[in-house]
XYZ file of N, CA and C in Angstrom:
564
model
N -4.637 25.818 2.337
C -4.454 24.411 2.630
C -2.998 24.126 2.981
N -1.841 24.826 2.189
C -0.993 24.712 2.452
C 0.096 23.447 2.209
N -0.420 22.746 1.178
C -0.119 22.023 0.563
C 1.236 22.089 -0.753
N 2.274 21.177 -0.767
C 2.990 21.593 -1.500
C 3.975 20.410 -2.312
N 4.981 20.685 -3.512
C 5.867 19.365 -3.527
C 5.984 18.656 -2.383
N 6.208 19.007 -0.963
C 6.761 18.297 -0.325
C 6.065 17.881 1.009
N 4.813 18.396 0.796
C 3.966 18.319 2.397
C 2.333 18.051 1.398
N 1.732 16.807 1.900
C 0.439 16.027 1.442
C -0.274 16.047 2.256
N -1.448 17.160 2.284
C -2.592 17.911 3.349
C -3.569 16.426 3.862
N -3.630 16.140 4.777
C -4.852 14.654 5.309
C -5.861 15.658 6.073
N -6.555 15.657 4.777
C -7.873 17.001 5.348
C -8.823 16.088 6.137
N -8.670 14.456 6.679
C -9.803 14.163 7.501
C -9.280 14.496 9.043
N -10.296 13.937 10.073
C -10.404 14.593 11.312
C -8.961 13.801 11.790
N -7.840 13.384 11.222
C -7.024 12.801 11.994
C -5.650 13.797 11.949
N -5.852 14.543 10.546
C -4.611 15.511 10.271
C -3.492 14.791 10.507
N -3.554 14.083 9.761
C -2.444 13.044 9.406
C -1.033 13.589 8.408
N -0.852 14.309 8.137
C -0.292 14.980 6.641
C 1.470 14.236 7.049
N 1.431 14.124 5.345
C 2.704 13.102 4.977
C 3.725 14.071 4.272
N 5.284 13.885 4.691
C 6.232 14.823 3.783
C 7.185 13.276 3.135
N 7.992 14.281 2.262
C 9.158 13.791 1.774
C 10.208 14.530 1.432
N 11.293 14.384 1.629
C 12.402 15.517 1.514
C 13.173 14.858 -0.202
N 14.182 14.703 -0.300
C 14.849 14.046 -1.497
C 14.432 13.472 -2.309
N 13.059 12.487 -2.002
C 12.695 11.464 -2.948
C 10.789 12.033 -2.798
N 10.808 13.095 -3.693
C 9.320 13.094 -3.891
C 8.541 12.893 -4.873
N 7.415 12.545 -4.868
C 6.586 11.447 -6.096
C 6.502 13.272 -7.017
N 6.494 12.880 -8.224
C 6.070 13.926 -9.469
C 4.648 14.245 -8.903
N 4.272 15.684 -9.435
C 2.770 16.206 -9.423
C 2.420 15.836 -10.600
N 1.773 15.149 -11.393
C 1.109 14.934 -12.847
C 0.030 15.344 -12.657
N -0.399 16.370 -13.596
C -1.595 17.131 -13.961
C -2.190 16.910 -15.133
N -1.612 16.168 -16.244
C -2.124 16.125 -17.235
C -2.694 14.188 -17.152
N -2.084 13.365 -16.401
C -2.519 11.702 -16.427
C -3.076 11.524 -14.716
N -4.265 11.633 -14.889
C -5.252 11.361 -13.376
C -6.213 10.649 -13.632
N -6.620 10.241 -12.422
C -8.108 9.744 -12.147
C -9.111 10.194 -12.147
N -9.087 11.129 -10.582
C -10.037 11.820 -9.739
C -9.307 12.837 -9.660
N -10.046 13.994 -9.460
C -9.167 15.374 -9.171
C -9.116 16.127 -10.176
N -7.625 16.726 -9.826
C -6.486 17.787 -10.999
C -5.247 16.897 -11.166
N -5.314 15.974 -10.104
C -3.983 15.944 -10.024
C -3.579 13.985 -9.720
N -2.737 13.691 -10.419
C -1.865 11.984 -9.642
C -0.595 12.331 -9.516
N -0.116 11.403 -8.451
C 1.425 11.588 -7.962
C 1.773 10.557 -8.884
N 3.135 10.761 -9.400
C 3.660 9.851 -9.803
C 4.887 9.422 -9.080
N 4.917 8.708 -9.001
C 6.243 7.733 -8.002
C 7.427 6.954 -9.122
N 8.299 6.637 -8.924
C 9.127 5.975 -9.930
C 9.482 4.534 -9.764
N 8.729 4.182 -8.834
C 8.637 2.580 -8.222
C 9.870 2.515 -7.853
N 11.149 2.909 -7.440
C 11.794 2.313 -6.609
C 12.444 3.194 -5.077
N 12.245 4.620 -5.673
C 12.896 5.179 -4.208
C 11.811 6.446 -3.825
N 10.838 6.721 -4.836
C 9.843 7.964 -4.298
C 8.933 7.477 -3.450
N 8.552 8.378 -2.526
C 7.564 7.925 -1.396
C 7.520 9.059 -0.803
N 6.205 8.777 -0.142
C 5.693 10.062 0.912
C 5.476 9.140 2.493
N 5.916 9.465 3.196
C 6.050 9.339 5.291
C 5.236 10.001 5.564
N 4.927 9.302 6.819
C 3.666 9.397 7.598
C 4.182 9.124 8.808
N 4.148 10.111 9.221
C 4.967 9.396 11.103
C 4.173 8.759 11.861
N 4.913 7.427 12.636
C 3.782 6.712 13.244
C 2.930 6.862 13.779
N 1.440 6.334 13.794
C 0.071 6.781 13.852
C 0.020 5.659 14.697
N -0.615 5.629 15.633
C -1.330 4.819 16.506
C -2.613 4.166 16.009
N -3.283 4.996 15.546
C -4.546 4.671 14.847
C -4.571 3.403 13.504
N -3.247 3.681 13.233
C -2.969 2.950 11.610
C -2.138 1.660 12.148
N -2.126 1.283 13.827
C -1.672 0.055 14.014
C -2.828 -1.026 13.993
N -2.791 -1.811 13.333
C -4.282 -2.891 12.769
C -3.635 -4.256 13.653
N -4.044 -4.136 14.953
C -3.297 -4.984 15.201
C -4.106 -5.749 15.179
N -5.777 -6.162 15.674
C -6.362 -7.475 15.903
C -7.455 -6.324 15.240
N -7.643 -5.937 14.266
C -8.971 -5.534 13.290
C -8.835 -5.813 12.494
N -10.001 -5.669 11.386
C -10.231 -5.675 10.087
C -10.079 -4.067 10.090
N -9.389 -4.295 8.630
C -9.569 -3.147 7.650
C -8.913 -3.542 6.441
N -9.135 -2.497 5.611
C -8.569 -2.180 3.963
C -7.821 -0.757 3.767
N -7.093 -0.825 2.725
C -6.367 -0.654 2.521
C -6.880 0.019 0.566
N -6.611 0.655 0.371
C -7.535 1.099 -1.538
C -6.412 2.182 -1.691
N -6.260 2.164 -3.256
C -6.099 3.062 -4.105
C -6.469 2.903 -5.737
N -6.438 3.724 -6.198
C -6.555 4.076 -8.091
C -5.060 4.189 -8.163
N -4.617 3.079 -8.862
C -2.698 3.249 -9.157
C -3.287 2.685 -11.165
N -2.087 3.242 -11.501
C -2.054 3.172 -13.161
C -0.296 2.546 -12.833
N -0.269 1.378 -13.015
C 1.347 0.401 -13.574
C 1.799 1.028 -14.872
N 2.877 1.928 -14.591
C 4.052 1.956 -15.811
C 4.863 1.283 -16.064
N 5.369 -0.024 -15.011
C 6.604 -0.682 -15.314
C 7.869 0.123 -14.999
N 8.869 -0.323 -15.570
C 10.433 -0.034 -15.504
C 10.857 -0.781 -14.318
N 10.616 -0.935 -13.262
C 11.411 -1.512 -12.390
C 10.753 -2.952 -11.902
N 11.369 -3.725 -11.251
C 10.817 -4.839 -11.032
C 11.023 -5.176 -9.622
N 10.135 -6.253 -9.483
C 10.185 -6.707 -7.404
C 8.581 -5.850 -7.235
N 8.317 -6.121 -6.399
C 7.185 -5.778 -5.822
C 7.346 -4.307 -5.060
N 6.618 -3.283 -5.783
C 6.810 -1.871 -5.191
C 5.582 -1.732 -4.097
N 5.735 -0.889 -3.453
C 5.000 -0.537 -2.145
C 3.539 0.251 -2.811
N 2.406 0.091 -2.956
C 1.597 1.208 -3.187
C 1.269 1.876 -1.864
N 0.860 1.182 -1.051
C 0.758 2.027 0.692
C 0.710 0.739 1.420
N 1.030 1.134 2.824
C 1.601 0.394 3.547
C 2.474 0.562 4.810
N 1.700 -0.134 5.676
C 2.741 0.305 7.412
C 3.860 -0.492 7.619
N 5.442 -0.283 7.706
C 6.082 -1.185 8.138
C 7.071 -0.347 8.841
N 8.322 -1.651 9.212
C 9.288 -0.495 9.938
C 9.914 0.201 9.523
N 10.442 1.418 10.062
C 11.194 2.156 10.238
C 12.638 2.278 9.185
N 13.102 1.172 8.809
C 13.872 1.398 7.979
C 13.645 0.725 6.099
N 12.499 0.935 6.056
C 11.898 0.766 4.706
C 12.099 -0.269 3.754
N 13.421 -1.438 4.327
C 14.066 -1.975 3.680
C 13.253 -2.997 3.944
N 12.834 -3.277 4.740
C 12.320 -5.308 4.856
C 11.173 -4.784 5.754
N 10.170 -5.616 6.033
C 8.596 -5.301 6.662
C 8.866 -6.654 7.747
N 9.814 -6.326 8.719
C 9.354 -7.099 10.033
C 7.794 -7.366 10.549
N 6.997 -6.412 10.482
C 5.625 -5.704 11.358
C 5.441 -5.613 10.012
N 3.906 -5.488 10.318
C 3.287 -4.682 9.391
C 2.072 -5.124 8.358
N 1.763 -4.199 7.107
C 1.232 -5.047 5.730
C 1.959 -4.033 4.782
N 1.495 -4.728 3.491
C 1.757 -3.689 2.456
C 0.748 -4.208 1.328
N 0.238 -2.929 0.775
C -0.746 -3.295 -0.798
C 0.431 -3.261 -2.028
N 0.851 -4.101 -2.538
C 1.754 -3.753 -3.601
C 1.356 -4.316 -5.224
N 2.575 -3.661 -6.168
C 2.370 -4.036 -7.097
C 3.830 -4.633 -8.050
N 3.533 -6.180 -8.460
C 4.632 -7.119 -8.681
C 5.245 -6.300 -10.132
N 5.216 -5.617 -10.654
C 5.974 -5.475 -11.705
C 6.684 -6.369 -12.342
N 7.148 -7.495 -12.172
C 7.598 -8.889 -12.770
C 6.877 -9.705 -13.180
N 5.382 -9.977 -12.797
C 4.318 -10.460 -12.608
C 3.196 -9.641 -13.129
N 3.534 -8.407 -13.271
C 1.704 -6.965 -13.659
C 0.942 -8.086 -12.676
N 1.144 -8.164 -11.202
C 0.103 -8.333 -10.646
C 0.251 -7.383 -9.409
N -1.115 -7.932 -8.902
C -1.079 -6.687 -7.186
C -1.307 -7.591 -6.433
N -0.955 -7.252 -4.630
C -0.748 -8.017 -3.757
C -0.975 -7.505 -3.008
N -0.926 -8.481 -1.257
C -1.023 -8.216 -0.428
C -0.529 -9.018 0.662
N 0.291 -8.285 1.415
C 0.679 -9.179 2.369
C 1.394 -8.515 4.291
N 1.036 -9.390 4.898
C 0.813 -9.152 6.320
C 1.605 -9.919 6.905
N 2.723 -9.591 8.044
C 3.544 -9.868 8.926
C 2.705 -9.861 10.285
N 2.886 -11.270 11.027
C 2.839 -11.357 12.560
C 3.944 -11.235 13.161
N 5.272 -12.063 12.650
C 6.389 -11.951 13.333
C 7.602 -11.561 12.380
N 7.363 -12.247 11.207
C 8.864 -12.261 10.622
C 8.478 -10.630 9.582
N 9.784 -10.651 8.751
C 9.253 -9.880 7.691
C 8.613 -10.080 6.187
N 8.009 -9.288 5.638
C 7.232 -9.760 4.906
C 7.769 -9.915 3.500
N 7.646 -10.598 3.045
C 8.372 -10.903 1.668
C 9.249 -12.387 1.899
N 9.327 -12.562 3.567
C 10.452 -13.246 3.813
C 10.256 -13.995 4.886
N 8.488 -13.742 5.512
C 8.165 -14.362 6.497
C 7.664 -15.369 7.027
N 8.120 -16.134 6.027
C 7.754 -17.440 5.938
C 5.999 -17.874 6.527
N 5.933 -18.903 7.901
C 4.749 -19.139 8.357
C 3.775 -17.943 8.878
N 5.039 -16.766 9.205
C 4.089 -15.698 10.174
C 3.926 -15.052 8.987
N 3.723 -14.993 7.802
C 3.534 -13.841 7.309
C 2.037 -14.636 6.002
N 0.870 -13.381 5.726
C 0.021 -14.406 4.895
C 0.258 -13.649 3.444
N 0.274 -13.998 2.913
C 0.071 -13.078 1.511
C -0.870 -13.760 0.571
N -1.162 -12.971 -0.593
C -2.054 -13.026 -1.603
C -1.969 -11.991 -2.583
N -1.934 -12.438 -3.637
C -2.236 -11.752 -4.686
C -3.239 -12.195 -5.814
N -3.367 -11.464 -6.934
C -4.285 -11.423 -7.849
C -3.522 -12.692 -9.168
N -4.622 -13.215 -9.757
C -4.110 -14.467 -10.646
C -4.193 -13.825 -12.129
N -4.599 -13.331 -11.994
C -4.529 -12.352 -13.693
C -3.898 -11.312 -13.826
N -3.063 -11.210 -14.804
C -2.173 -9.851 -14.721
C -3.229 -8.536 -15.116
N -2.522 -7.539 -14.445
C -3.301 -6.282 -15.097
C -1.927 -5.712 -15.112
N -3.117 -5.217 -16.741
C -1.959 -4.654 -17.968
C -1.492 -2.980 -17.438
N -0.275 -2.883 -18.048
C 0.465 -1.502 -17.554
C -0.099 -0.633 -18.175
N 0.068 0.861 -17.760
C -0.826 1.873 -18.745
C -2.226 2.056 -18.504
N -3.126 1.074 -17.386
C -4.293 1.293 -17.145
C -4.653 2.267 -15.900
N -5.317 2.210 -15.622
C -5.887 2.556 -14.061
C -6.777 1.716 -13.419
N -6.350 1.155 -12.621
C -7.219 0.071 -11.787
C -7.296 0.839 -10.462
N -8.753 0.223 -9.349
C -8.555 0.346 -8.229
C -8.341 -0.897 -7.585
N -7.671 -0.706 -6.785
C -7.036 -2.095 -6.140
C -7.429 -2.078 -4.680
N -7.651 -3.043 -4.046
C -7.980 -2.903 -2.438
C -7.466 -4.468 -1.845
N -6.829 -4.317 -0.622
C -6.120 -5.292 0.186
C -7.278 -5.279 1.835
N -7.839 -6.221 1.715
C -8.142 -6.615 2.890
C -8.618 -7.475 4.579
N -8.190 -7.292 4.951
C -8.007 -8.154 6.262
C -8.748 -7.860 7.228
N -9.485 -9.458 7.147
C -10.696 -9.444 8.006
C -10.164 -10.709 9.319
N -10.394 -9.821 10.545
C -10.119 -10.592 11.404
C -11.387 -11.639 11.923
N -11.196 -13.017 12.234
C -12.208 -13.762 12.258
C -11.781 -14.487 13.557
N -12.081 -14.411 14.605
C -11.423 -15.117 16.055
C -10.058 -14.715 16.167
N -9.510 -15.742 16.110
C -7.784 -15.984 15.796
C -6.943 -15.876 14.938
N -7.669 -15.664 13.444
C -7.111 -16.176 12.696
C -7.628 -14.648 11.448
N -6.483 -14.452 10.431
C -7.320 -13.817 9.649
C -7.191 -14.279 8.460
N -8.649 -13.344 7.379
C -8.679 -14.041 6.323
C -7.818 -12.462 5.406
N -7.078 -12.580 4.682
C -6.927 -11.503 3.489
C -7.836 -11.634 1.906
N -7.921 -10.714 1.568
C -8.724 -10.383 0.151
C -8.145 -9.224 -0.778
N -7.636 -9.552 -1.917
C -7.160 -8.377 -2.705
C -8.504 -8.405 -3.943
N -9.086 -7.224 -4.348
C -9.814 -7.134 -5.280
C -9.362 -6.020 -5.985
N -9.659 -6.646 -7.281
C -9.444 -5.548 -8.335
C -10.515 -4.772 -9.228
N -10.415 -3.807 -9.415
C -12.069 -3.201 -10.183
C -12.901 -3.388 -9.439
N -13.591 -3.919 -8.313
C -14.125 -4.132 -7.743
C -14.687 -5.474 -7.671
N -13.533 -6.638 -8.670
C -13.664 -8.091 -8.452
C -12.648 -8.502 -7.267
N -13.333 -9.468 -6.692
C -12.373 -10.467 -5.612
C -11.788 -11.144 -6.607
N -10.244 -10.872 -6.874
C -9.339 -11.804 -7.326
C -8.673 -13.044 -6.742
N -8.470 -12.761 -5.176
C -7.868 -13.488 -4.174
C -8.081 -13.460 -3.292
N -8.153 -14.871 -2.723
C -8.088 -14.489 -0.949
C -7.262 -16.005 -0.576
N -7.326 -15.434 1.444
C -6.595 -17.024 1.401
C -7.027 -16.691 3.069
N -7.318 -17.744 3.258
C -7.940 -17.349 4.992
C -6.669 -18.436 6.311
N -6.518 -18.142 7.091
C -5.518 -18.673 7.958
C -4.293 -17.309 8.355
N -3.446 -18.052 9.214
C -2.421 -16.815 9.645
C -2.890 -16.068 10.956
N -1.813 -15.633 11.196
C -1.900 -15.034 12.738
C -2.791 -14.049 12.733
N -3.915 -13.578 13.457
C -4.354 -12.452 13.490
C -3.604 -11.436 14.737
N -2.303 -11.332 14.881
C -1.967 -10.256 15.681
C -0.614 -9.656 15.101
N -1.460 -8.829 14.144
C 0.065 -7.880 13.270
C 0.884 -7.210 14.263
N 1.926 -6.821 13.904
C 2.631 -6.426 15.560
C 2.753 -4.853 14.829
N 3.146 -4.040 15.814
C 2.957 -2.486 15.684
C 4.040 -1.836 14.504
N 3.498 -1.136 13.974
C 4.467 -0.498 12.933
C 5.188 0.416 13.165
N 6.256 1.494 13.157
C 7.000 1.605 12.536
C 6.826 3.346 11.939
N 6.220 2.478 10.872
C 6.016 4.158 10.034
C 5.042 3.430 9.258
N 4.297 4.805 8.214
C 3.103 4.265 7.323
C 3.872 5.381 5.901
N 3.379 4.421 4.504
C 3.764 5.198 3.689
C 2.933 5.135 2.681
N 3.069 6.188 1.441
C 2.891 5.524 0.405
C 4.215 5.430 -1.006
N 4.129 4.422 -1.924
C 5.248 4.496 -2.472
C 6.326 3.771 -2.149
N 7.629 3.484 -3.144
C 8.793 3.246 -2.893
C 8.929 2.129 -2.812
N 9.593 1.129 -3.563
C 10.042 -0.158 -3.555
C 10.213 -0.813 -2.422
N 10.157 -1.643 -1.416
C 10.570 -1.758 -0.382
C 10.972 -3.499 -0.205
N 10.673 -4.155 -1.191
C 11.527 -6.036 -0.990
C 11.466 -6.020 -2.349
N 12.403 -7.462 -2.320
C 12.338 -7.801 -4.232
C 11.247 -9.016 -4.264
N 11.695 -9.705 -5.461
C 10.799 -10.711 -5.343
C 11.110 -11.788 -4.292
């Protein structure tokens, strides 16, 4: 397979596979879900890259977005769980991201048409979950955006409850950048 610390095998038909050089998430073998194995990330600078994908630009579709993440805390601001934005990781001009508020133990979601996200005022829609989930668990979380004419609606569910949604906002995300998972990327 060929898989290693630093190279993350995308065994579907797209062969997508993600590296990281300096900042790579821990292998944990003994605290998982599914598998042998969970990455652990340190919520503010570990992450795994994905070089831009054409396929992973959502510009006028629906899709989602899922993972099984377990919240440890320590850092605060809203960390990245996965997510397409630009190029320099710091602010989400383009894009979405599934995250998790660590200030808040809540999860989110939010989508850029024009500005960046965290910061994008009218162009950007977000949503998150109204009940905290507690640190130390394992939840699955899913962010998703359903395009409806013009306009889209977002939905974050947790466990497989709809916690949130909020319908309105641009439906034309503009092209990303890069895709990741991991790594802090705005504050609150």
């Amino acid at each position: 397979m060929g898989e290693n610390n630093t190279l993350f095998v995308d065994n579907s038909t797209y062969q997508s596979n993600g590296t990281c050089s300096a900042n790579c998430p821990i292998v944990n073998t003994s605290d998982y879900r599914f598998g042998r194995a969970a990455l652990t990330f340190n919520g503010t600078s570990t992450f795994i890259n994905f070089t831009r994908l054409s396929y992973l630009n959502m510009t006028v579709q629906t899709f989602a977005l899922e993972a099984w993440v377990k919240p440890m805390g320590g850092s605060s601001g809203k960390g990245t769980i996965v997510g397409g934005f630009n190029s320099t990781r710091a602010a989400i001009g383009n894009g979405y991201v599934l995250y998790y508020n660590s200030t808040t133990n809540k999860f989110g979601f939010e989508a850029a048409g024009l500005g960046g996200v965290g910061d994008c005022g009218a162009s950007c829609n977000s949503v998150s979950n109204f009940a905290a989930s507690p640190f130390g668990q394992w939840h699955h979380v899913a962010g998703v955006v359903e395009v409806l004419g013009s306009v889209m609606a977002m939905k974050v569910y947790v466990n497989g409850a709809l916690v949130s949604q909020t319908n309105g906002g641009p439906a034309n995300l503009k092209q990303i950048d890069a895709f990741g998972v991991g790594a802090a990327i705005f504050a609150n």
